[in-house]
Amino acid sequence: MRPIAAPADRSPLRRGTTTAKVVEVLREQILSGALDEGTQLRQEKLAAQLGVSRVPIREALRQLEAEGLVTLVSHKSAVVSGLSIDDLEEIYDIRARLETWLLEQSMPLLTEADYAKAEELLAQMADLTENQHWSSLNWSFHAALYAPAHRPRTLELLRKLYLNAYRHFPLPIRLTGGSDRMHREHKLLLDLCRQGDIERAKAHLEQHILLGARPLLSRLKALRKTGRQE
Amino acid sequence: MRPIAAPADRSPLRRGTTTAKVVEVLREQILSGALDEGTQLRQEKLAAQLGVSRVPIREALRQLEAEGLVTLVSHKSAVVSGLSIDDLEEIYDIRARLETWLLEQSMPLLTEADYAKAEELLAQMADLTENQHWSSLNWSFHAALYAPAHRPRTLELLRKLYLNAYRHFPLPIRLTGGSDRMHREHKLLLDLCRQGDIERAKAHLEQHILLGARPLLSRLKALRKTGRQE
DNA sequence: CGCCTCAAAATTGGATCCAACTTTTCTACG
DNA sequence: CGTAGAAAAGTTGGATCCAATTTTGAGGCG
């Protein structure tokens, strides 16, 4: 974690408040798994590492708490938050409810431009050998399908759920999830939308969300049971 | 808005951090309408009024931003946030999706204790001539029905939506909403649950949420159109 | 040997001070 | 007279310092 501001770095990409940049750095670290869940975040240590004072650190931690990435208890050090299996299952349930509804709203309004964008995103996902950006692309793909529904707050809500859900699956688990299967399901979803078959598309999306999560969750469950040693 | 800590007030109910108390005071003021939407929140002014420094004020504002009660833009003063008609409609849509789902999950699990609690809350609502606590009781009533579903995150999410939605209806609008109609619908919902008729209960709940919002929204729409003068 | 107590160290919370940015006001020029 | 530009005032952002709380650990007692 390198300092944000090199000493006497005044001109180039030095825009925005310090707090905002601390938030970005920490969020990136947490989402990428560099800061594992349960890690203590000492204000002074972070301040020293990033080359700033503790004030923006504290404000950043508050914002990250709001995003569900850290947990704050007064007079104790902030901790990178974790999600229980139950929490994750609940998140997938919420996704299933809200996304099928969004799809129902947006399907009749989807234009060729929307389909093109979705396919472009699918192509990018297929190319990725790296994993880091897969979840971001996955979200973009889904969001593209829901965009015509014009429900910005719902989308924002779902975006946060996506963010929080994915980081809790360690890399090996995400990879074994069968990205080829994901790809096939995404393709099928697009096809069903193009055919205008609302009911089948909704049903397929629901299965995609709920059943797709199943293997990930059971692997994670097993992992957590055995991996209780630190 | 009186100071939080009288000078040299050391012993009695002086627990918790200053930030937490600032959050409470400001949230109360905003939800009650004492601080209207669009009101500028100057840090120094608030600090002086509450008898604290600007640091806890700033942290409190960040937290309130996360709750959707204020809007922050860097280097500009915080503003009590407002919700557009579209936002409100979207909130009611989300409520309809999530609450019908929660009810479906919890209905088979409802016990006599749950019904008793719900009826107790209904009785309290009927007694209220005051309005301030009605929305809080309304939330408690709904939450009581969904409790057996054991979906704490979903409940928390809905709680925030309730908070944000109700404060945007000025008092006169809320009163004309026909609290008797609300009461009848709540009673009917309870009856349908007791009869175990899941489908009718869900349908009724959906109507209750979506149609109940309709008159409030159209009144508000009219009010905002005419009331553009400041 | 374990556990409790209490003091010292570490850490977070809050206040004050200074810097950066925004808004307002005043002035000069067209 | 109106407007553009610059100076001044006002407001927020960040750093440093002090206070309050928690954690650590050493010593004593059962």
Short mmCIF file of C-alpha atoms (C1' of nucleotides) in Angstrom, two decimals:
data_model
loop_
_atom_site.label_atom_id
_atom_site.label_comp_id
_atom_site.label_asym_id
_atom_site.label_seq_id
_atom_site.Cartn_x
_atom_site.Cartn_y
_atom_site.Cartn_z
CA MET A 1 0.00 0.00 0.00
CA ARG A 2 1.94 2.98 -1.19
CA PRO A 3 1.43 6.58 -0.15
CA ILE A 4 -1.26 8.50 -1.96
CA ALA A 5 0.62 11.74 -2.25
CA ALA A 6 4.31 11.75 -2.96
CA PRO A 7 5.93 14.57 -1.00
CA ALA A 8 5.47 17.83 -2.89
CA ASP A 9 3.23 16.28 -5.51
CA ARG A 10 1.05 19.16 -6.38
CA SER A 11 0.00 19.38 -9.99
CA PRO A 12 -0.89 16.23 -11.93
CA LEU A 13 -3.71 13.89 -10.92
CA ARG A 14 -4.02 15.39 -7.49
CA ARG A 15 -7.73 16.16 -7.65
CA GLY A 16 -10.44 15.29 -5.20
CA THR A 17 -10.30 15.20 -1.45
CA THR A 18 -7.89 13.04 0.49
CA THR A 19 -10.79 11.24 2.13
CA ALA A 20 -12.15 10.18 -1.25
CA LYS A 21 -8.83 8.73 -2.24
CA VAL A 22 -8.41 6.87 1.02
CA VAL A 23 -11.85 5.37 0.44
CA GLU A 24 -10.85 4.25 -3.03
CA VAL A 25 -7.61 2.68 -1.92
CA LEU A 26 -9.14 0.85 0.99
CA ARG A 27 -12.15 -0.31 -0.99
CA GLU A 28 -9.88 -1.66 -3.69
CA GLN A 29 -7.78 -3.49 -1.12
CA ILE A 30 -10.80 -5.01 0.55
CA LEU A 31 -12.60 -6.04 -2.62
CA SER A 32 -9.47 -7.57 -4.09
CA GLY A 33 -8.94 -9.58 -0.95
CA ALA A 34 -5.61 -7.94 -0.12
CA LEU A 35 -7.22 -7.03 3.18
CA ASP A 36 -8.92 -10.17 4.37
CA GLU A 37 -12.09 -10.17 6.42
CA GLY A 38 -11.38 -9.80 10.09
CA THR A 39 -8.29 -7.69 9.49
CA GLN A 40 -7.91 -4.87 11.97
CA LEU A 41 -7.54 -1.43 10.46
CA ARG A 42 -5.48 0.74 12.79
CA GLN A 43 -5.95 4.39 12.01
CA GLU A 44 -2.39 5.42 12.77
CA LYS A 45 -0.92 2.61 10.73
CA LEU A 46 -3.10 3.39 7.73
CA ALA A 47 -2.34 7.08 8.06
CA ALA A 48 1.38 6.40 8.05
CA GLN A 49 1.19 4.00 5.11
CA LEU A 50 -0.86 6.39 3.01
CA GLY A 51 1.05 9.47 4.08
CA VAL A 52 -1.93 11.37 5.41
CA SER A 53 -3.29 12.34 8.79
CA ARG A 54 -5.81 10.33 10.73
CA VAL A 55 -8.74 12.64 10.01
CA PRO A 56 -9.39 11.52 6.41
CA ILE A 57 -8.80 7.94 7.50
CA ARG A 58 -11.57 8.20 10.03
CA GLU A 59 -14.00 9.73 7.57
CA ALA A 60 -13.11 7.09 5.00
CA LEU A 61 -13.78 4.33 7.50
CA ARG A 62 -17.22 5.76 8.18
CA GLN A 63 -18.02 5.75 4.50
CA LEU A 64 -16.77 2.20 4.07
CA GLU A 65 -18.91 1.16 6.99
CA ALA A 66 -21.91 2.52 5.12
CA GLU A 67 -20.93 0.38 2.14
CA GLY A 68 -20.78 -2.63 4.39
CA LEU A 69 -17.07 -3.21 3.94
CA VAL A 70 -15.89 -2.49 7.47
CA THR A 71 -17.42 -2.62 10.92
CA LEU A 72 -16.96 0.17 13.44
CA VAL A 73 -17.35 -0.06 17.18
CA SER A 74 -16.54 3.01 19.20
CA HIS A 75 -13.14 3.04 20.83
CA LYS A 76 -12.16 -0.16 19.08
CA SER A 77 -10.27 -0.49 15.86
CA ALA A 78 -12.18 -0.88 12.62
CA VAL A 79 -12.39 -4.38 11.23
CA VAL A 80 -12.85 -5.59 7.65
CA SER A 81 -16.35 -6.99 7.80
CA GLY A 82 -17.30 -10.52 6.90
CA LEU A 83 -20.54 -12.02 5.71
CA SER A 84 -22.02 -15.18 7.16
CA ILE A 85 -23.33 -17.92 4.90
CA ASP A 86 -26.82 -16.84 5.90
CA ASP A 87 -26.07 -13.29 4.86
CA LEU A 88 -24.87 -14.46 1.47
CA GLU A 89 -27.93 -16.64 0.94
CA GLU A 90 -30.11 -13.70 1.83
CA ILE A 91 -28.31 -11.51 -0.67
CA TYR A 92 -28.96 -13.99 -3.45
CA ASP A 93 -32.60 -14.14 -2.47
CA ILE A 94 -32.93 -10.38 -2.65
CA ARG A 95 -31.18 -10.38 -6.00
CA ALA A 96 -33.59 -12.97 -7.33
CA ARG A 97 -36.61 -10.92 -6.24
CA LEU A 98 -35.43 -7.56 -7.51
CA GLU A 99 -33.70 -8.64 -10.68
CA THR A 100 -36.57 -10.70 -12.03
CA TRP A 101 -38.80 -7.74 -11.42
CA LEU A 102 -36.41 -5.34 -13.14
CA LEU A 103 -36.12 -7.68 -16.10
CA GLU A 104 -39.89 -7.84 -16.42
CA GLN A 105 -40.00 -4.05 -16.54
CA SER A 106 -37.14 -3.58 -18.92
CA MET A 107 -37.57 -6.47 -21.36
CA PRO A 108 -40.23 -4.86 -23.52
CA LEU A 109 -38.10 -1.74 -23.73
CA LEU A 110 -34.79 -3.32 -24.70
CA THR A 111 -33.35 -1.96 -27.94
CA GLU A 112 -30.76 -3.37 -30.29
CA ALA A 113 -28.21 -1.01 -28.74
CA ASP A 114 -28.82 -2.62 -25.34
CA TYR A 115 -28.35 -6.10 -26.77
CA ALA A 116 -25.17 -5.04 -28.52
CA LYS A 117 -23.75 -3.65 -25.31
CA ALA A 118 -24.66 -6.79 -23.39
CA GLU A 119 -23.01 -8.99 -26.00
CA GLU A 120 -19.93 -6.83 -25.97
CA LEU A 121 -19.68 -7.33 -22.21
CA LEU A 122 -20.17 -11.07 -22.58
CA ALA A 123 -17.34 -11.16 -25.09
CA GLN A 124 -15.06 -9.34 -22.70
CA MET A 125 -15.95 -11.78 -19.95
CA ALA A 126 -15.14 -14.74 -22.16
CA ASP A 127 -11.70 -13.33 -22.92
CA LEU A 128 -10.73 -12.74 -19.33
CA THR A 129 -8.25 -15.16 -17.90
CA GLU A 130 -7.75 -12.87 -14.99
CA ASN A 131 -10.50 -12.91 -12.46
CA GLN A 132 -10.30 -9.55 -10.79
CA HIS A 133 -12.58 -7.79 -13.24
CA TRP A 134 -14.96 -10.61 -13.90
CA SER A 135 -17.36 -9.66 -11.15
CA SER A 136 -17.39 -6.08 -12.31
CA LEU A 137 -18.20 -7.16 -15.87
CA ASN A 138 -20.81 -9.57 -14.59
CA TRP A 139 -22.54 -6.71 -12.84
CA SER A 140 -22.31 -4.50 -15.89
CA PHE A 141 -23.89 -7.21 -18.01
CA HIS A 142 -26.84 -7.65 -15.70
CA ALA A 143 -27.21 -3.91 -15.21
CA ALA A 144 -27.25 -3.38 -18.97
CA LEU A 145 -30.29 -5.62 -19.25
CA TYR A 146 -32.12 -3.74 -16.52
CA ALA A 147 -31.22 -0.23 -17.63
CA PRO A 148 -34.35 0.51 -19.69
CA ALA A 149 -36.50 -0.07 -16.60
CA HIS A 150 -35.20 3.24 -15.28
CA ARG A 151 -34.93 2.26 -11.66
CA PRO A 152 -31.71 3.98 -10.60
CA ARG A 153 -32.12 3.43 -6.88
CA THR A 154 -32.82 -0.25 -7.31
CA LEU A 155 -29.76 -0.59 -9.51
CA GLU A 156 -27.63 1.20 -6.96
CA LEU A 157 -28.91 -1.08 -4.26
CA LEU A 158 -28.12 -4.15 -6.32
CA ARG A 159 -24.67 -2.83 -7.16
CA LYS A 160 -23.83 -2.75 -3.48
CA LEU A 161 -25.10 -6.29 -3.04
CA TYR A 162 -22.94 -7.52 -5.92
CA LEU A 163 -19.88 -5.79 -4.47
CA ASN A 164 -20.37 -7.30 -1.08
CA ALA A 165 -21.25 -10.77 -2.25
CA TYR A 166 -18.40 -11.51 -4.57
CA ARG A 167 -15.49 -10.58 -2.41
CA HIS A 168 -16.39 -13.30 0.06
CA PHE A 169 -15.68 -16.05 -2.39
CA PRO A 170 -11.97 -16.80 -2.36
CA LEU A 171 -10.48 -16.98 -5.82
CA PRO A 172 -10.24 -20.76 -6.16
CA ILE A 173 -13.94 -21.05 -5.41
CA ARG A 174 -14.90 -18.47 -7.95
CA LEU A 175 -12.86 -20.21 -10.61
CA THR A 176 -14.33 -23.64 -10.02
CA GLY A 177 -17.80 -22.16 -10.27
CA GLY A 178 -17.74 -23.08 -13.92
CA SER A 179 -17.45 -19.89 -15.87
CA ASP A 180 -18.45 -21.78 -19.00
CA ARG A 181 -21.76 -22.62 -17.44
CA MET A 182 -22.18 -18.96 -16.45
CA HIS A 183 -21.45 -18.02 -20.03
CA ARG A 184 -24.04 -20.41 -21.43
CA GLU A 185 -26.66 -19.13 -19.01
CA HIS A 186 -25.94 -15.54 -19.89
CA LYS A 187 -26.25 -16.33 -23.58
CA LEU A 188 -29.53 -18.13 -23.03
CA LEU A 189 -30.84 -15.21 -21.01
CA LEU A 190 -30.07 -12.86 -23.88
CA ASP A 191 -31.76 -15.20 -26.36
CA LEU A 192 -34.91 -15.42 -24.28
CA CYS A 193 -35.03 -11.65 -24.03
CA ARG A 194 -34.69 -11.30 -27.78
CA GLN A 195 -37.53 -13.75 -28.26
CA GLY A 196 -39.64 -11.63 -25.97
CA ASP A 197 -40.58 -14.55 -23.78
CA ILE A 198 -40.93 -12.70 -20.52
CA GLU A 199 -42.03 -15.63 -18.38
CA ARG A 200 -39.27 -17.98 -19.47
CA ALA A 201 -36.68 -15.25 -19.24
CA LYS A 202 -37.70 -14.43 -15.69
CA ALA A 203 -37.71 -18.07 -14.68
CA HIS A 204 -34.31 -18.60 -16.23
CA LEU A 205 -32.87 -15.53 -14.52
CA GLU A 206 -34.19 -16.70 -11.18
CA GLN A 207 -32.59 -20.10 -11.66
CA HIS A 208 -29.40 -18.47 -12.83
CA ILE A 209 -29.14 -16.44 -9.66
CA LEU A 210 -30.33 -18.98 -7.11
CA LEU A 211 -28.87 -22.16 -8.53
CA GLY A 212 -25.67 -20.46 -9.63
CA ALA A 213 -25.07 -19.48 -6.04
CA ARG A 214 -25.73 -22.95 -4.68
CA PRO A 215 -22.38 -24.63 -5.50
CA LEU A 216 -20.41 -21.55 -4.47
CA LEU A 217 -22.16 -21.43 -1.13
CA SER A 218 -21.78 -25.11 -0.34
CA ARG A 219 -18.07 -25.00 -1.15
CA LEU A 220 -17.67 -21.94 1.02
CA LYS A 221 -19.61 -23.62 3.80
CA ALA A 222 -17.29 -26.61 3.69
CA LEU A 223 -14.25 -24.34 3.56
CA ARG A 224 -15.30 -22.41 6.62
CA LYS A 225 -16.06 -25.51 8.61
CA THR A 226 -12.64 -27.02 8.08
CA GLY A 227 -10.70 -23.79 7.94
CA ARG A 228 -11.34 -22.62 11.46
CA GLN A 229 -7.64 -22.51 12.22
CA GLU A 230 -5.98 -19.16 11.61
CA MET B 1 -31.70 22.56 18.87
CA ARG B 2 -30.15 22.67 22.27
CA PRO B 3 -26.58 21.76 23.17
CA ILE B 4 -25.87 18.10 23.73
CA ALA B 5 -23.58 18.50 26.68
CA ALA B 6 -24.26 21.16 29.25
CA PRO B 7 -20.95 22.67 30.38
CA ALA B 8 -19.37 20.40 32.99
CA ASP B 9 -21.96 17.71 32.57
CA ARG B 10 -19.97 14.67 33.36
CA SER B 11 -21.85 11.88 35.07
CA PRO B 12 -25.45 11.07 34.19
CA LEU B 13 -26.49 10.00 30.70
CA ARG B 14 -23.22 11.01 29.16
CA ARG B 15 -22.42 7.70 27.49
CA GLY B 16 -21.59 7.04 23.88
CA THR B 17 -19.50 9.12 21.53
CA THR B 18 -20.28 12.68 20.63
CA THR B 19 -20.57 11.70 16.98
CA ALA B 20 -23.29 9.17 17.78
CA LYS B 21 -25.29 11.77 19.62
CA VAL B 22 -24.93 14.31 16.85
CA VAL B 23 -26.21 11.68 14.43
CA GLU B 24 -29.21 11.03 16.64
CA VAL B 25 -30.08 14.68 17.04
CA LEU B 26 -29.76 15.48 13.36
CA ARG B 27 -31.62 12.37 12.26
CA GLU B 28 -34.46 13.21 14.61
CA GLN B 29 -34.58 16.76 13.30
CA ILE B 30 -34.62 15.64 9.70
CA LEU B 31 -37.17 12.86 10.11
CA SER B 32 -39.50 15.08 12.09
CA GLY B 33 -39.32 17.72 9.41
CA ALA B 34 -37.76 20.33 11.67
CA LEU B 35 -34.99 20.47 9.12
CA ASP B 36 -36.68 20.63 5.78
CA GLU B 37 -35.28 19.13 2.62
CA GLY B 38 -32.88 21.47 0.91
CA THR B 39 -31.77 23.04 4.17
CA GLN B 40 -28.06 23.78 4.26
CA LEU B 41 -26.19 22.28 7.17
CA ARG B 42 -23.22 24.51 8.01
CA GLN B 43 -20.71 22.66 10.09
CA GLU B 44 -19.70 25.61 12.20
CA LYS B 45 -23.27 26.60 12.93
CA LEU B 46 -24.23 23.07 13.95
CA ALA B 47 -21.10 22.77 16.06
CA ALA B 48 -21.93 25.98 17.89
CA GLN B 49 -25.58 25.01 18.41
CA LEU B 50 -24.71 21.59 19.77
CA GLY B 51 -21.75 22.77 21.77
CA VAL B 52 -19.20 20.48 20.14
CA SER B 53 -16.35 20.86 17.70
CA ARG B 54 -16.66 20.38 13.97
CA VAL B 55 -15.00 16.96 13.91
CA PRO B 56 -17.95 14.93 15.24
CA ILE B 57 -20.25 17.01 13.07
CA ARG B 58 -18.35 15.98 9.98
CA GLU B 59 -18.37 12.32 10.89
CA ALA B 60 -22.06 12.49 11.70
CA LEU B 61 -22.79 14.04 8.32
CA ARG B 62 -20.97 11.18 6.60
CA GLN B 63 -23.08 8.67 8.45
CA LEU B 64 -26.29 10.51 7.65
CA GLU B 65 -25.26 10.59 4.03
CA ALA B 66 -25.04 6.80 4.12
CA GLU B 67 -28.57 6.69 5.49
CA GLY B 68 -29.72 8.85 2.64
CA LEU B 69 -30.72 11.80 4.80
CA VAL B 70 -28.16 14.33 3.63
CA THR B 71 -26.15 14.93 0.49
CA LEU B 72 -22.47 15.75 0.60
CA VAL B 73 -20.44 17.44 -2.09
CA SER B 74 -16.85 18.24 -1.33
CA HIS B 75 -16.13 21.80 -0.37
CA LYS B 76 -19.80 22.62 -0.30
CA SER B 77 -22.09 22.59 2.67
CA ALA B 78 -24.14 19.48 3.37
CA VAL B 79 -27.78 19.64 2.35
CA VAL B 80 -30.79 17.80 3.72
CA SER B 81 -31.57 15.46 0.87
CA GLY B 82 -34.84 15.29 -0.92
CA LEU B 83 -36.52 12.51 -2.85
CA SER B 84 -38.09 13.02 -6.24
CA ILE B 85 -41.51 11.63 -7.02
CA ASP B 86 -39.79 9.02 -9.14
CA ASP B 87 -37.61 8.02 -6.22
CA LEU B 88 -40.63 7.60 -4.00
CA GLU B 89 -42.47 5.52 -6.58
CA GLU B 90 -39.41 3.34 -6.90
CA ILE B 91 -39.24 2.85 -3.16
CA TYR B 92 -42.84 1.65 -3.09
CA ASP B 93 -42.10 -0.74 -5.93
CA ILE B 94 -39.15 -2.22 -4.07
CA ARG B 95 -41.24 -2.52 -0.95
CA ALA B 96 -43.94 -4.38 -2.86
CA ARG B 97 -41.41 -6.86 -4.27
CA LEU B 98 -39.54 -7.56 -1.06
CA GLU B 99 -42.43 -7.47 1.38
CA THR B 100 -44.65 -9.86 -0.53
CA TRP B 101 -41.73 -12.23 -0.71
CA LEU B 102 -41.00 -11.90 3.01
CA LEU B 103 -44.65 -12.49 3.83
CA GLU B 104 -44.67 -15.63 1.72
CA GLN B 105 -41.70 -16.92 3.67
CA SER B 106 -42.94 -15.97 7.11
CA MET B 107 -46.66 -16.70 6.89
CA PRO B 108 -46.44 -20.45 7.49
CA LEU B 109 -44.22 -19.77 10.48
CA LEU B 110 -46.33 -17.13 12.21
CA THR B 111 -47.26 -18.04 15.79
CA GLU B 112 -49.99 -16.74 18.06
CA ALA B 113 -47.36 -14.59 19.79
CA ASP B 114 -46.61 -12.87 16.49
CA TYR B 115 -50.28 -12.19 15.87
CA ALA B 116 -50.70 -10.84 19.38
CA LYS B 117 -47.81 -8.47 18.93
CA ALA B 118 -49.13 -7.29 15.57
CA GLU B 119 -52.56 -6.64 17.05
CA GLU B 120 -51.04 -4.78 19.95
CA LEU B 121 -49.24 -2.51 17.49
CA LEU B 122 -52.42 -1.98 15.52
CA ALA B 123 -54.21 -0.96 18.70
CA GLN B 124 -51.50 1.55 19.48
CA MET B 125 -51.80 2.99 15.99
CA ALA B 126 -55.53 3.36 16.32
CA ASP B 127 -55.12 5.31 19.56
CA LEU B 128 -52.60 7.76 18.21
CA THR B 129 -53.91 11.21 17.56
CA GLU B 130 -50.39 12.44 17.22
CA ASN B 131 -48.71 11.55 13.99
CA GLN B 132 -45.03 11.55 14.78
CA HIS B 133 -44.86 7.94 15.83
CA TRP B 134 -47.34 6.53 13.40
CA SER B 135 -44.76 5.73 10.75
CA SER B 136 -42.57 4.04 13.31
CA LEU B 137 -45.48 1.90 14.49
CA ASN B 138 -46.46 1.17 10.92
CA TRP B 139 -42.99 -0.18 10.28
CA SER B 140 -43.05 -2.22 13.46
CA PHE B 141 -46.35 -3.76 12.45
CA HIS B 142 -45.11 -4.83 9.06
CA ALA B 143 -41.78 -5.99 10.46
CA ALA B 144 -43.57 -8.11 13.04
CA LEU B 145 -45.30 -10.03 10.28
CA TYR B 146 -42.04 -10.67 8.46
CA ALA B 147 -39.93 -11.54 11.48
CA PRO B 148 -40.30 -15.34 11.30
CA ALA B 149 -38.78 -15.32 7.82
CA HIS B 150 -35.43 -14.59 9.46
CA ARG B 151 -34.13 -12.21 6.87
CA PRO B 152 -32.37 -9.59 8.99
CA ARG B 153 -30.59 -7.86 6.12
CA THR B 154 -33.76 -7.53 4.11
CA LEU B 155 -35.56 -6.11 7.11
CA GLU B 156 -32.78 -3.62 7.68
CA LEU B 157 -32.93 -2.58 4.07
CA LEU B 158 -36.68 -2.08 4.25
CA ARG B 159 -36.36 -0.14 7.49
CA LYS B 160 -34.20 2.41 5.72
CA LEU B 161 -36.69 2.67 2.89
CA TYR B 162 -39.54 3.30 5.34
CA LEU B 163 -37.53 5.99 7.11
CA ASN B 164 -36.71 7.79 3.93
CA ALA B 165 -40.10 7.52 2.36
CA TYR B 166 -42.30 8.84 5.11
CA ARG B 167 -40.49 12.00 5.94
CA HIS B 168 -41.16 13.34 2.48
CA PHE B 169 -44.86 13.48 3.01
CA PRO B 170 -45.75 16.70 4.80
CA LEU B 171 -48.04 16.17 7.76
CA PRO B 172 -51.30 17.32 6.16
CA ILE B 173 -50.80 14.84 3.35
CA ARG B 174 -50.16 11.96 5.67
CA LEU B 175 -53.27 12.76 7.66
CA THR B 176 -55.59 12.92 4.68
CA GLY B 177 -54.29 9.55 3.55
CA GLY B 178 -57.18 8.02 5.36
CA SER B 179 -55.78 6.30 8.41
CA ASP B 180 -59.06 4.44 8.77
CA ARG B 181 -58.54 2.84 5.41
CA MET B 182 -55.01 1.90 6.44
CA HIS B 183 -56.41 0.39 9.58
CA ARG B 184 -58.95 -1.70 7.71
CA GLU B 185 -56.31 -2.95 5.32
CA HIS B 186 -53.99 -3.90 8.14
CA LYS B 187 -56.78 -5.80 9.85
CA LEU B 188 -57.65 -7.62 6.65
CA LEU B 189 -54.01 -8.52 6.12
CA LEU B 190 -53.87 -10.06 9.57
CA ASP B 191 -57.08 -12.01 8.92
CA LEU B 192 -55.79 -13.39 5.64
CA CYS B 193 -52.59 -14.48 7.36
CA ARG B 194 -54.55 -16.23 10.08
CA GLN B 195 -56.59 -18.03 7.45
CA GLY B 196 -53.38 -19.19 5.88
CA ASP B 197 -54.37 -17.96 2.45
CA ILE B 198 -50.92 -17.11 1.15
CA GLU B 199 -51.93 -16.02 -2.32
CA ARG B 200 -54.67 -13.67 -1.23
CA ALA B 201 -52.53 -12.29 1.57
CA LYS B 202 -49.70 -11.52 -0.85
CA ALA B 203 -52.06 -9.93 -3.33
CA HIS B 204 -53.65 -7.83 -0.64
CA LEU B 205 -50.29 -6.71 0.71
CA GLU B 206 -49.17 -5.69 -2.75
CA GLN B 207 -52.31 -3.65 -3.24
CA HIS B 208 -51.94 -2.17 0.21
CA ILE B 209 -48.45 -0.95 -0.58
CA LEU B 210 -48.90 0.17 -4.18
CA LEU B 211 -52.42 1.56 -4.07
CA GLY B 212 -51.95 3.06 -0.63
CA ALA B 213 -49.08 5.09 -2.01
CA ARG B 214 -51.02 6.31 -5.03
CA PRO B 215 -53.10 9.09 -3.40
CA LEU B 216 -50.16 10.25 -1.30
CA LEU B 217 -47.98 10.53 -4.36
CA SER B 218 -50.51 12.35 -6.50
CA ARG B 219 -51.16 14.87 -3.75
CA LEU B 220 -47.47 15.39 -3.31
CA LYS B 221 -47.03 15.77 -7.04
CA ALA B 222 -49.66 18.48 -7.13
CA LEU B 223 -48.17 20.18 -4.11
CA ARG B 224 -44.73 20.30 -5.65
CA LYS B 225 -46.00 21.63 -8.94
CA THR B 226 -47.76 24.57 -7.36
CA GLY B 227 -45.33 25.12 -4.55
CA ARG B 228 -42.34 26.00 -6.64
CA GLN B 229 -42.01 29.42 -5.05
CA GLU B 230 -39.57 29.58 -2.18
"C1'" DC C 1 -0.71 -22.51 38.34
"C1'" DG C 2 -4.47 -19.58 37.38
"C1'" DC C 3 -6.90 -15.45 38.06
"C1'" DC C 4 -7.70 -10.87 39.60
"C1'" DT C 5 -6.10 -6.00 40.07
"C1'" DC C 6 -4.10 -2.06 38.64
"C1'" DA C 7 -0.89 0.71 36.20
"C1'" DA C 8 1.39 1.72 31.68
"C1'" DA C 9 1.12 1.61 26.79
"C1'" DA C 10 -1.50 1.73 22.73
"C1'" DT C 11 -5.42 3.34 20.29
"C1'" DT C 12 -9.42 5.90 19.25
"C1'" DG C 13 -12.38 10.28 19.99
"C1'" DG C 14 -12.52 15.32 20.06
"C1'" DA C 15 -10.72 20.19 19.90
"C1'" DT C 16 -7.98 23.64 17.88
"C1'" DC C 17 -5.32 25.49 14.27
"C1'" DC C 18 -3.96 26.14 9.44
"C1'" DA C 19 -4.68 25.35 4.30
"C1'" DA C 20 -7.57 24.90 0.20
"C1'" DC C 21 -11.57 25.91 -2.00
"C1'" DT C 22 -16.05 28.45 -2.77
"C1'" DT C 23 -18.90 32.30 -2.59
"C1'" DT C 24 -19.63 37.00 -2.19
"C1'" DT C 25 -18.49 41.65 -2.86
"C1'" DC C 26 -16.20 45.41 -4.70
"C1'" DT C 27 -14.04 47.62 -8.52
"C1'" DA C 28 -12.84 48.74 -13.03
"C1'" DC C 29 -13.72 48.61 -17.73
"C1'" DG C 30 -16.64 48.22 -21.79
"C1'" DC D 1 -25.60 50.50 -16.47
"C1'" DG D 2 -24.04 45.92 -16.79
"C1'" DT D 3 -20.56 42.64 -16.59
"C1'" DA D 4 -15.88 40.55 -16.04
"C1'" DG D 5 -12.27 40.09 -12.93
"C1'" DA D 6 -10.02 40.22 -8.68
"C1'" DA D 7 -9.81 40.77 -3.78
"C1'" DA D 8 -12.00 39.51 0.63
"C1'" DA D 9 -14.91 36.89 3.47
"C1'" DG D 10 -16.89 32.62 4.56
"C1'" DT D 11 -16.86 27.60 4.56
"C1'" DT D 12 -15.03 23.08 4.24
"C1'" DG D 13 -10.81 19.80 4.25
"C1'" DG D 14 -6.65 18.24 6.70
"C1'" DA D 15 -2.94 18.20 10.31
"C1'" DT D 16 -1.52 18.37 14.97
"C1'" DC D 17 -2.35 18.16 19.73
"C1'" DC D 18 -4.78 16.64 23.91
"C1'" DA D 19 -8.37 13.70 26.34
"C1'" DA D 20 -10.89 9.44 27.05
"C1'" DT D 21 -11.15 4.61 26.51
"C1'" DT D 22 -9.38 0.13 25.66
"C1'" DT D 23 -5.74 -3.20 25.70
"C1'" DT D 24 -1.60 -5.14 27.52
"C1'" DG D 25 1.21 -6.92 30.94
"C1'" DA D 26 3.38 -7.20 35.39
"C1'" DG D 27 2.68 -8.22 40.05
"C1'" DG D 28 0.21 -10.16 43.86
"C1'" DC D 29 -3.11 -13.31 45.96
"C1'" DG D 30 -5.79 -17.50 46.43
#
